[in-house]
Short mmCIF file of N, CA and C in Angstrom, two decimals:
data_model
loop_
_atom_site.label_atom_id
_atom_site.label_comp_id
_atom_site.label_asym_id
_atom_site.label_seq_id
_atom_site.Cartn_x
_atom_site.Cartn_y
_atom_site.Cartn_z
N MET A 7 5.27 2.30 32.92
CA MET A 7 5.77 2.71 32.14
C MET A 7 5.32 3.50 32.66
N ALA A 8 6.46 4.96 31.92
CA ALA A 8 5.80 6.56 32.41
C ALA A 8 6.25 7.14 31.02
N THR A 9 5.91 8.46 31.07
CA THR A 9 6.37 9.54 30.19
C THR A 9 7.73 9.30 30.29
N GLY A 10 8.34 9.25 28.76
CA GLY A 10 9.69 9.30 28.41
C GLY A 10 10.34 7.91 28.18
N ASP A 11 9.53 6.74 28.68
CA ASP A 11 9.26 5.10 27.91
C ASP A 11 9.55 5.44 26.68
N ALA A 12 9.55 4.34 25.83
CA ALA A 12 9.71 3.89 24.68
C ALA A 12 8.04 3.33 23.82
N LEU A 13 7.81 3.71 22.71
CA LEU A 13 6.47 3.48 22.49
C LEU A 13 6.47 2.09 22.42
N SER A 14 5.53 0.77 22.72
CA SER A 14 5.86 -0.58 23.06
C SER A 14 4.81 -0.79 21.56
N ALA A 15 5.12 -2.24 21.56
CA ALA A 15 3.77 -2.94 20.71
C ALA A 15 2.77 -3.84 21.20
N ASP A 16 3.05 -3.61 23.05
CA ASP A 16 2.13 -4.64 23.91
C ASP A 16 0.94 -3.98 24.04
N ARG A 17 0.66 -2.58 23.78
CA ARG A 17 -0.70 -2.22 23.58
C ARG A 17 -0.86 -1.16 22.53
N VAL A 18 -1.15 -1.78 21.64
CA VAL A 18 -1.68 -0.81 20.26
C VAL A 18 -3.04 -1.11 20.05
N ASN A 19 -3.60 -0.19 19.56
CA ASN A 19 -4.86 -0.38 18.62
C ASN A 19 -5.01 0.13 16.96
N ILE A 20 -5.51 -0.81 16.78
CA ILE A 20 -5.53 -0.11 14.79
C ILE A 20 -7.14 -0.44 14.68
N TRP A 21 -7.10 0.82 14.10
CA TRP A 21 -8.62 0.74 13.64
C TRP A 21 -9.12 1.17 12.37
N PHE A 22 -9.72 0.29 11.69
CA PHE A 22 -10.01 1.05 10.08
C PHE A 22 -11.61 1.47 10.20
N GLY A 23 -11.76 2.75 9.61
CA GLY A 23 -12.75 2.87 9.60
C GLY A 23 -13.43 3.74 8.47
N PRO A 24 -14.97 4.00 8.19
CA PRO A 24 -15.00 5.19 7.42
C PRO A 24 -14.55 6.32 7.27
N LYS A 25 -14.46 6.89 6.22
CA LYS A 25 -13.83 8.24 6.06
C LYS A 25 -14.57 9.56 7.20
N SER A 26 -13.46 10.04 7.97
CA SER A 26 -13.81 11.04 8.81
C SER A 26 -14.57 10.98 9.94
N THR A 27 -13.99 9.57 10.78
CA THR A 27 -14.59 8.94 11.62
C THR A 27 -13.88 10.00 13.12
N ASP A 28 -14.41 10.50 14.02
CA ASP A 28 -14.06 10.90 15.07
C ASP A 28 -13.71 9.80 15.95
N GLY A 29 -12.44 10.07 16.63
CA GLY A 29 -12.30 9.40 17.55
C GLY A 29 -13.41 8.70 18.59
N ALA A 30 -13.96 9.50 19.49
CA ALA A 30 -15.55 8.94 19.86
C ALA A 30 -16.50 7.97 19.57
N ASP A 31 -15.99 7.81 17.93
CA ASP A 31 -17.09 6.82 17.70
C ASP A 31 -16.26 5.88 16.92
N LEU A 32 -15.06 5.49 17.39
CA LEU A 32 -14.18 4.03 16.56
C LEU A 32 -14.76 2.71 17.37
N ALA A 33 -14.98 2.96 18.70
CA ALA A 33 -15.86 1.33 18.99
C ALA A 33 -17.03 0.84 18.25
N GLU A 34 -17.78 2.28 17.84
CA GLU A 34 -19.04 1.84 17.31
C GLU A 34 -18.78 1.73 15.54
N ASN A 35 -18.29 2.36 15.12
CA ASN A 35 -18.49 2.69 13.84
C ASN A 35 -17.32 1.83 13.03
N ALA A 36 -16.27 1.54 13.36
CA ALA A 36 -14.96 1.18 13.10
C ALA A 36 -14.73 -0.60 13.13
N LYS A 37 -13.85 -0.91 13.16
CA LYS A 37 -13.38 -2.30 12.77
C LYS A 37 -11.74 -2.13 13.50
N GLU A 38 -11.39 -3.07 14.50
CA GLU A 38 -10.02 -3.22 15.14
C GLU A 38 -9.42 -4.48 14.52
N PHE A 39 -8.14 -4.21 14.06
CA PHE A 39 -7.48 -5.01 13.23
C PHE A 39 -6.15 -5.58 14.04
N GLN A 40 -5.77 -5.22 15.10
CA GLN A 40 -4.14 -5.55 15.66
C GLN A 40 -3.70 -6.64 15.55
N SER A 41 -4.87 -7.99 16.05
CA SER A 41 -4.39 -9.09 15.96
C SER A 41 -3.64 -9.76 14.84
N TYR A 42 -3.99 -9.27 13.73
CA TYR A 42 -3.95 -9.88 12.36
C TYR A 42 -2.53 -8.84 11.88
N ILE A 43 -2.53 -7.62 12.32
CA ILE A 43 -0.97 -7.00 11.65
C ILE A 43 0.15 -6.89 12.86
N SER A 44 1.40 -7.66 11.89
CA SER A 44 2.24 -7.45 12.79
C SER A 44 3.61 -6.18 12.39
N ASN A 45 3.07 -5.79 11.43
CA ASN A 45 4.37 -4.49 11.06
C ASN A 45 3.25 -3.23 10.51
N PHE A 46 3.86 -2.09 10.27
CA PHE A 46 3.47 -1.38 9.98
C PHE A 46 4.48 -0.29 9.39
N ASP A 47 4.09 0.45 8.34
CA ASP A 47 5.10 1.66 7.56
C ASP A 47 4.90 2.57 7.22
N GLU A 48 5.21 3.75 7.31
CA GLU A 48 4.38 5.06 6.63
C GLU A 48 5.42 5.65 5.88
N SER A 49 5.52 6.12 4.56
CA SER A 49 6.29 6.48 3.94
C SER A 49 5.62 7.58 2.65
N GLY A 50 6.45 8.24 2.47
CA GLY A 50 5.95 9.51 1.62
C GLY A 50 5.81 10.98 2.16
N GLY A 51 4.88 11.33 1.07
CA GLY A 51 4.44 12.75 1.55
C GLY A 51 5.38 14.03 1.71
N GLU A 52 6.71 13.83 0.49
CA GLU A 52 7.83 14.82 0.80
C GLU A 52 7.03 16.15 -0.15
N LYS A 53 8.04 17.20 0.70
CA LYS A 53 7.79 18.39 0.12
C LYS A 53 8.99 18.55 -1.09
N ASP A 54 8.88 18.98 -2.12
CA ASP A 54 9.76 19.20 -3.22
C ASP A 54 9.76 20.59 -3.95
N THR A 55 10.96 20.92 -4.09
CA THR A 55 11.40 22.48 -4.91
C THR A 55 11.87 22.47 -5.83
N GLU A 56 11.78 23.46 -6.41
CA GLU A 56 12.55 23.34 -8.38
C GLU A 56 12.74 24.95 -8.52
N SER A 57 14.40 24.69 -8.92
CA SER A 57 14.48 26.23 -9.21
C SER A 57 14.52 26.41 -11.00
N VAL A 58 13.51 27.15 -11.02
CA VAL A 58 13.33 27.34 -12.44
C VAL A 58 13.96 28.53 -13.53
N PRO A 59 15.06 28.82 -14.20
CA PRO A 59 16.14 29.59 -14.85
C PRO A 59 14.78 30.70 -15.45
N VAL A 60 14.98 31.90 -15.47
CA VAL A 60 14.44 32.71 -15.99
C VAL A 60 14.94 33.71 -17.13
N PHE A 61 14.35 34.55 -17.73
CA PHE A 61 14.76 35.20 -18.76
C PHE A 61 15.06 36.62 -18.16
N SER A 62 15.87 37.68 -18.12
CA SER A 62 16.34 38.79 -17.70
C SER A 62 16.74 39.92 -18.67
N ASP A 63 15.97 41.10 -18.74
CA ASP A 63 16.28 42.16 -19.73
C ASP A 63 17.40 43.26 -19.00
N THR A 64 18.04 42.81 -17.60
CA THR A 64 19.14 43.29 -17.27
C THR A 64 20.41 42.59 -17.95
N GLY A 65 20.15 41.57 -18.39
CA GLY A 65 21.65 40.74 -18.34
C GLY A 65 21.75 39.83 -17.23
N ILE A 66 21.43 40.02 -15.87
CA ILE A 66 21.71 39.09 -14.93
C ILE A 66 20.12 37.88 -14.78
N HIS A 67 20.60 37.05 -15.09
CA HIS A 67 19.76 36.07 -14.94
C HIS A 67 19.31 35.29 -13.67
N GLY A 68 17.85 35.18 -13.63
CA GLY A 68 17.65 34.56 -12.11
C GLY A 68 16.49 33.35 -12.23
N ASN A 69 16.63 33.02 -11.16
CA ASN A 69 15.94 31.82 -10.84
C ASN A 69 14.32 32.20 -10.06
N ILE A 70 13.67 31.27 -10.26
CA ILE A 70 11.90 31.31 -9.65
C ILE A 70 11.93 30.14 -8.38
N THR A 71 11.92 30.22 -7.59
CA THR A 71 11.69 28.47 -6.71
C THR A 71 9.83 28.42 -6.94
N ARG A 72 10.08 27.17 -7.33
CA ARG A 72 9.00 26.50 -7.66
C ARG A 72 8.40 25.37 -6.79
N ILE A 73 7.18 25.91 -6.07
CA ILE A 73 6.89 24.84 -4.89
C ILE A 73 6.12 23.96 -5.75
N LYS A 74 6.24 22.43 -5.86
CA LYS A 74 5.69 21.09 -6.02
C LYS A 74 4.88 21.06 -5.07
N PRO A 75 3.60 20.17 -5.67
CA PRO A 75 2.43 19.79 -4.72
C PRO A 75 3.60 18.40 -3.81
N ARG A 76 2.88 18.31 -2.58
CA ARG A 76 3.15 17.70 -1.67
C ARG A 76 3.20 15.79 -2.21
N SER A 77 3.92 14.99 -2.21
CA SER A 77 3.65 14.06 -2.73
C SER A 77 2.81 12.78 -2.02
N GLN A 78 2.12 11.96 -2.27
CA GLN A 78 0.98 11.03 -1.47
C GLN A 78 1.62 10.29 -0.54
N LYS A 79 1.41 9.91 1.02
CA LYS A 79 1.49 9.26 1.68
C LYS A 79 1.29 7.73 1.35
N GLU A 80 1.88 6.73 1.99
CA GLU A 80 1.79 5.36 1.68
C GLU A 80 1.73 5.04 3.06
N ILE A 81 1.17 3.94 3.66
CA ILE A 81 1.06 3.26 4.43
C ILE A 81 0.39 1.76 4.11
N SER A 82 1.59 1.21 4.88
CA SER A 82 1.55 -0.63 4.57
C SER A 82 1.69 -0.90 6.11
N PHE A 83 1.10 -2.09 5.95
CA PHE A 83 0.56 -2.95 6.90
C PHE A 83 1.25 -4.69 6.62
N ASP A 84 2.00 -5.04 7.90
CA ASP A 84 2.48 -6.28 7.14
C ASP A 84 1.03 -7.40 8.27
N ILE A 85 0.29 -8.36 7.27
CA ILE A 85 -0.82 -8.86 7.89
C ILE A 85 -0.14 -10.51 8.32
N VAL A 86 -0.76 -10.95 9.04
CA VAL A 86 -0.84 -12.58 9.36
C VAL A 86 -2.01 -13.14 9.48
N MET A 87 -1.87 -13.72 7.92
CA MET A 87 -3.28 -14.63 7.56
C MET A 87 -3.99 -15.34 8.94
N ARG A 88 -4.76 -15.30 9.76
CA ARG A 88 -5.44 -16.21 10.73
C ARG A 88 -6.84 -16.62 10.30
N PHE A 89 -7.26 -18.05 10.74
CA PHE A 89 -8.36 -18.35 10.32
C PHE A 89 -9.33 -17.13 11.06
N GLY A 90 -10.16 -16.88 10.50
CA GLY A 90 -11.53 -15.79 11.42
C GLY A 90 -11.99 -15.32 10.46
N ASP A 91 -12.91 -14.61 10.62
CA ASP A 91 -14.15 -14.12 9.39
C ASP A 91 -13.15 -12.34 9.05
N GLN A 92 -12.56 -12.12 9.97
CA GLN A 92 -11.98 -10.26 9.57
C GLN A 92 -10.90 -11.05 8.53
N VAL A 93 -10.29 -11.86 8.28
CA VAL A 93 -9.67 -12.40 7.19
C VAL A 93 -10.00 -12.20 5.71
N LEU A 94 -11.09 -12.23 6.15
CA LEU A 94 -12.02 -12.20 4.74
C LEU A 94 -12.46 -10.86 4.52
N ASP A 95 -12.49 -9.99 5.32
CA ASP A 95 -12.37 -8.84 4.73
C ASP A 95 -11.44 -8.05 4.17
N PHE A 96 -10.32 -8.19 4.70
CA PHE A 96 -9.00 -7.49 3.58
C PHE A 96 -9.23 -7.76 1.97
N THR A 97 -9.77 -8.75 1.71
CA THR A 97 -9.98 -8.45 0.02
C THR A 97 -11.04 -7.85 -0.31
N LYS A 98 -11.95 -7.91 0.60
CA LYS A 98 -13.21 -6.71 0.53
C LYS A 98 -12.67 -5.31 0.50
N ILE A 99 -11.61 -4.93 1.37
CA ILE A 99 -11.30 -3.53 1.62
C ILE A 99 -10.40 -3.08 0.13
N GLU A 100 -9.79 -4.37 -0.27
CA GLU A 100 -8.72 -4.21 -1.44
C GLU A 100 -9.35 -3.87 -2.69
N ASN A 101 -11.30 -4.42 -2.54
CA ASN A 101 -11.87 -4.30 -3.70
C ASN A 101 -12.89 -3.11 -3.36
N GLY A 102 -12.69 -2.36 -2.04
CA GLY A 102 -13.75 -1.09 -1.81
C GLY A 102 -15.04 -1.91 -1.77
N ASP A 103 -15.04 -2.94 -1.22
CA ASP A 103 -16.69 -3.21 -0.71
C ASP A 103 -16.42 -3.06 0.98
N LEU A 104 -17.52 -3.11 0.99
CA LEU A 104 -18.33 -3.19 2.46
C LEU A 104 -17.67 -3.84 3.49
N ILE A 105 -17.39 -3.35 4.94
CA ILE A 105 -16.78 -4.60 5.73
C ILE A 105 -17.96 -3.74 7.08
N THR A 106 -18.17 -4.77 7.98
CA THR A 106 -19.06 -4.55 9.00
C THR A 106 -18.43 -4.10 10.06
N ALA A 107 -18.78 -2.52 10.81
CA ALA A 107 -18.19 -2.28 12.24
C ALA A 107 -18.51 -3.17 12.91
N ASP A 108 -17.00 -2.97 14.15
CA ASP A 108 -17.21 -3.63 15.68
C ASP A 108 -18.45 -3.33 15.83
N GLY A 109 -19.32 -2.22 16.07
CA GLY A 109 -20.22 -1.96 17.02
C GLY A 109 -21.59 -1.88 16.43
N SER A 110 -22.44 -1.22 16.71
CA SER A 110 -23.52 -1.24 16.29
C SER A 110 -23.77 -0.51 15.16
N GLY A 111 -22.53 0.27 14.52
CA GLY A 111 -22.64 1.06 13.40
C GLY A 111 -22.79 0.18 12.08
N PRO A 112 -23.24 0.94 10.79
CA PRO A 112 -23.27 0.27 9.49
C PRO A 112 -21.91 -0.17 8.85
N ALA A 113 -22.62 -0.82 7.98
CA ALA A 113 -21.42 -1.46 7.54
C ALA A 113 -20.63 -0.22 6.73
N PHE A 114 -19.43 -0.17 6.31
CA PHE A 114 -18.67 0.82 5.97
C PHE A 114 -17.56 0.30 4.66
N LYS A 115 -17.10 1.16 3.80
CA LYS A 115 -15.97 1.15 3.29
C LYS A 115 -14.81 1.61 4.04
N VAL A 116 -13.65 1.43 3.92
CA VAL A 116 -12.58 1.88 4.73
C VAL A 116 -12.08 3.01 3.94
N GLY A 117 -12.30 4.27 4.78
CA GLY A 117 -11.53 5.71 4.80
C GLY A 117 -10.73 6.54 5.45
N MET A 118 -10.61 5.67 6.82
CA MET A 118 -9.38 6.33 7.69
C MET A 118 -9.16 5.10 8.33
N ILE A 119 -7.65 5.54 8.96
CA ILE A 119 -7.34 4.50 9.80
C ILE A 119 -6.75 5.38 10.90
N ALA A 120 -6.98 4.37 12.05
CA ALA A 120 -6.33 5.20 13.18
C ALA A 120 -5.50 4.45 14.02
N ILE A 121 -4.61 4.85 14.77
CA ILE A 121 -3.23 4.04 15.53
C ILE A 121 -3.07 4.60 16.66
N GLN A 122 -3.27 3.98 17.90
CA GLN A 122 -3.00 4.19 18.86
C GLN A 122 -2.32 3.51 19.88
N VAL A 123 -0.97 3.96 20.32
CA VAL A 123 -0.41 2.81 21.60
C VAL A 123 -0.34 3.88 23.08
N PHE A 124 -0.50 3.15 23.76
CA PHE A 124 -0.79 3.71 24.91
C PHE A 124 0.11 2.92 26.31
N ASP A 125 0.24 3.18 27.26
CA ASP A 125 1.14 2.68 28.63
C ASP A 125 0.83 2.14 29.48
N GLY A 126 -0.51 2.18 29.88
CA GLY A 126 -1.24 1.59 30.78
C GLY A 126 -1.57 2.34 32.17
N ASP A 127 -0.80 3.68 32.12
CA ASP A 127 -0.66 4.13 32.88
C ASP A 127 -1.26 5.83 32.69
N GLY A 128 -2.09 5.87 31.65
CA GLY A 128 -2.80 7.02 31.24
C GLY A 128 -1.89 7.76 30.00
N ASN A 129 -0.78 7.27 29.35
CA ASN A 129 -0.18 8.21 28.29
C ASN A 129 -0.54 7.59 27.14
N PHE A 130 -0.70 8.19 26.07
CA PHE A 130 -1.20 7.69 24.94
C PHE A 130 -0.63 8.34 23.95
N TYR A 131 -0.33 7.95 22.71
CA TYR A 131 0.35 8.20 21.50
C TYR A 131 -1.02 8.16 20.68
N TRP A 132 -1.06 8.72 19.66
CA TRP A 132 -2.25 7.90 18.26
C TRP A 132 -1.55 8.87 17.02
N LYS A 133 -2.26 8.28 16.33
CA LYS A 133 -2.11 8.84 14.89
C LYS A 133 -3.39 8.61 13.51
N ALA A 134 -3.94 9.63 13.00
CA ALA A 134 -4.81 8.97 12.35
C ALA A 134 -4.73 9.39 10.75
N PHE A 135 -5.03 8.91 9.94
CA PHE A 135 -5.38 9.01 8.54
C PHE A 135 -6.39 8.95 8.02
N ASN A 136 -6.63 9.93 7.11
CA ASN A 136 -8.04 10.46 6.56
C ASN A 136 -8.28 10.36 5.03
N ASP A 137 -8.96 10.09 4.61
CA ASP A 137 -9.32 9.72 2.85
C ASP A 137 -8.42 8.92 2.48
N VAL A 138 -7.99 7.93 3.17
CA VAL A 138 -7.26 6.98 2.57
C VAL A 138 -8.00 5.68 1.60
N SER A 139 -6.87 5.44 0.18
CA SER A 139 -7.68 4.53 -0.57
C SER A 139 -6.56 3.17 -0.54
N ALA A 140 -7.31 1.82 -0.55
CA ALA A 140 -6.72 0.59 -0.30
C ALA A 140 -5.99 0.82 -1.93
N ILE A 141 -5.16 0.42 -2.00
CA ILE A 141 -4.63 0.20 -3.11
C ILE A 141 -3.95 -1.21 -3.69
N ASN A 142 -3.79 -1.67 -3.02
CA ASN A 142 -2.89 -3.29 -3.22
C ASN A 142 -2.86 -4.01 -1.52
N PHE A 143 -3.00 -5.47 -2.07
CA PHE A 143 -3.28 -6.48 -1.10
C PHE A 143 -2.19 -7.38 -1.41
N ASP A 144 -1.12 -7.71 -1.66
CA ASP A 144 -0.26 -8.84 -1.53
C ASP A 144 -0.25 -9.76 -0.62
N THR A 145 -0.24 -11.05 -1.32
CA THR A 145 0.24 -12.16 -0.37
C THR A 145 1.25 -12.89 -0.63
N GLU A 146 1.97 -13.58 0.04
CA GLU A 146 2.84 -14.53 0.18
C GLU A 146 2.39 -16.28 1.15
N PHE A 147 3.21 -17.00 0.46
CA PHE A 147 2.69 -18.28 1.49
C PHE A 147 3.85 -19.52 0.52
N SER A 148 4.25 -19.74 1.76
CA SER A 148 5.71 -21.43 1.14
C SER A 148 5.62 -21.84 2.23
N ALA A 149 5.70 -23.30 2.12
CA ALA A 149 5.86 -24.53 2.94
C ALA A 149 6.44 -24.28 4.51
N GLU A 150 7.26 -23.44 4.49
CA GLU A 150 8.09 -23.09 5.74
C GLU A 150 7.57 -21.64 7.01
N GLU A 151 6.86 -21.03 6.36
CA GLU A 151 6.11 -19.90 6.91
C GLU A 151 4.32 -20.21 6.93
N GLU A 152 4.33 -19.03 7.64
CA GLU A 152 2.46 -18.72 7.80
C GLU A 152 2.18 -17.88 6.81
N TRP A 153 1.20 -17.97 6.02
CA TRP A 153 0.57 -17.29 5.19
C TRP A 153 0.41 -15.26 5.33
N LYS A 154 1.08 -14.59 4.58
CA LYS A 154 1.33 -13.61 5.19
C LYS A 154 0.72 -12.47 4.02
N GLY A 155 0.26 -11.52 4.44
CA GLY A 155 0.47 -10.12 3.49
C GLY A 155 0.72 -8.99 3.87
N THR A 156 0.69 -8.14 2.57
CA THR A 156 1.35 -6.95 2.71
C THR A 156 -0.05 -5.84 2.53
N PHE A 157 -0.84 -5.20 3.11
CA PHE A 157 -1.98 -4.17 2.75
C PHE A 157 -1.35 -2.86 2.61
N THR A 158 -1.27 -2.19 1.55
CA THR A 158 -0.80 -0.46 1.17
C THR A 158 -1.88 0.08 0.67
N PHE A 159 -2.00 1.17 1.53
CA PHE A 159 -3.12 2.41 1.45
C PHE A 159 -2.21 3.74 1.22
N LYS A 160 -2.94 4.58 0.33
CA LYS A 160 -2.61 5.77 -0.08
C LYS A 160 -3.69 7.07 0.24
N LEU A 161 -2.77 7.92 0.60
CA LEU A 161 -3.58 9.47 1.03
C LEU A 161 -2.86 10.68 0.77
N SER A 162 -3.21 11.48 0.21
CA SER A 162 -2.69 13.00 0.13
C SER A 162 -2.83 13.77 1.62
N PRO A 163 -1.72 14.51 1.99
CA PRO A 163 -1.78 14.77 3.27
C PRO A 163 -2.43 15.75 3.51
N SER A 164 -2.87 16.39 2.43
CA SER A 164 -4.50 17.38 2.64
C SER A 164 -5.49 16.95 1.67
N ASP A 165 -6.76 18.03 1.84
CA ASP A 165 -7.47 17.77 0.57
C ASP A 165 -7.64 18.72 -0.21
N ALA A 166 -8.15 19.06 -1.24
CA ALA A 166 -8.37 20.43 -1.93
C ALA A 166 -8.20 21.52 -1.48
N ASP A 167 -9.24 21.44 -0.12
CA ASP A 167 -9.42 22.82 0.15
C ASP A 167 -8.36 22.64 1.78
N GLY A 168 -6.98 22.05 1.93
CA GLY A 168 -6.02 22.41 2.65
C GLY A 168 -6.17 21.49 3.83
N ASN A 169 -7.68 21.23 4.20
CA ASN A 169 -7.78 20.51 5.23
C ASN A 169 -6.85 19.33 5.45
N VAL A 170 -6.15 19.47 6.36
CA VAL A 170 -5.45 18.19 6.99
C VAL A 170 -5.70 16.31 6.65
N ASN A 171 -5.01 15.72 6.17
CA ASN A 171 -5.93 14.30 6.47
C ASN A 171 -4.97 13.49 7.40
N ILE A 172 -4.10 13.97 7.97
CA ILE A 172 -3.04 13.60 8.88
C ILE A 172 -2.91 14.27 10.33
N LYS A 173 -3.74 13.48 11.29
CA LYS A 173 -3.47 14.10 12.82
C LYS A 173 -2.59 13.02 14.01
N ALA A 174 -2.42 13.62 14.37
CA ALA A 174 -1.64 12.97 15.84
C ALA A 174 -1.70 13.92 17.07
N SER A 175 -1.36 13.08 18.10
CA SER A 175 -1.80 13.51 19.62
C SER A 175 -1.25 15.19 19.88
N THR A 176 -2.05 15.92 20.47
CA THR A 176 -1.42 17.07 20.96
C THR A 176 -1.20 17.13 22.32
N ASP A 177 -2.09 15.84 23.25
CA ASP A 177 -2.23 15.79 24.63
C ASP A 177 -1.57 14.38 25.03
N LEU A 178 -0.78 13.75 25.33
CA LEU A 178 -0.25 12.79 25.66
C LEU A 178 -1.50 12.07 26.90
N SER A 179 -1.85 12.95 27.53
CA SER A 179 -2.83 12.37 28.56
C SER A 179 -4.01 11.76 28.32
N LYS A 180 -4.41 12.49 26.81
CA LYS A 180 -6.21 12.25 25.94
C LYS A 180 -5.89 10.61 24.93
N SER A 181 -6.72 10.22 25.37
CA SER A 181 -6.93 8.95 24.52
C SER A 181 -7.17 9.10 23.08
N ILE A 182 -7.54 8.91 21.95
CA ILE A 182 -7.81 8.98 20.43
C ILE A 182 -9.48 8.81 20.87
N THR A 183 -9.64 8.02 21.77
CA THR A 183 -11.40 8.07 21.72
C THR A 183 -12.10 9.22 22.77
N ASP A 184 -11.17 9.99 23.61
CA ASP A 184 -11.46 11.18 24.34
C ASP A 184 -12.20 12.33 23.57
N ALA A 185 -13.36 12.20 23.69
CA ALA A 185 -14.44 13.19 22.91
C ALA A 185 -13.97 14.87 23.07
N THR A 186 -13.31 15.28 24.31
CA THR A 186 -12.93 16.47 24.99
C THR A 186 -11.20 16.76 24.07
N GLY A 187 -10.57 15.45 23.77
CA GLY A 187 -9.22 15.95 23.14
C GLY A 187 -8.76 14.73 22.58
N GLY A 188 -9.32 13.87 21.98
CA GLY A 188 -9.41 12.93 21.12
C GLY A 188 -9.38 13.59 19.67
N LEU A 189 -9.44 12.45 18.88
CA LEU A 189 -9.48 12.49 17.33
C LEU A 189 -10.69 13.31 16.72
N THR A 190 -10.86 14.44 16.17
CA THR A 190 -11.68 15.13 15.54
C THR A 190 -11.36 15.58 14.34
N TRP A 191 -11.95 15.33 13.48
CA TRP A 191 -11.82 15.93 11.70
C TRP A 191 -12.55 17.09 11.50
#
């Protein structure tokens, strides 16, 4: 594959980690879930304005444009339930409990999600969401299908101080784990 090719699902890493985890620390302090996830969807974050009529002492009425706060983003993951220890983590994450990191890092509450796709030839695209909150884990099971679920997280596009909670690749030659050009908060 090369620059210009479509992003493909055959080389995707998805990490759930503690809040504000830098990319260089993902292997030690986060947990990968890609073999349990079949789909993800990102929505929300709209920026809306409203026109408010105001009184006028000149007889010509005007309007003030009021900028409303940006709405929250929502990230949903379709989960395929598989036998293994990680399937037990989904209920823990939903309930705000601690899960164990893949590396030697401490157990943590999920507060950051990072997704990276790469082509195997040195091209990377990644996106990370900080200060996420697990809001729902719906499951469904029928006789003709596998047990599956949808895991939903919410986050604000920025915090109260204006610091962004969503970051994406700025250099396609840098992995999310690259300490010199990857993810830093």
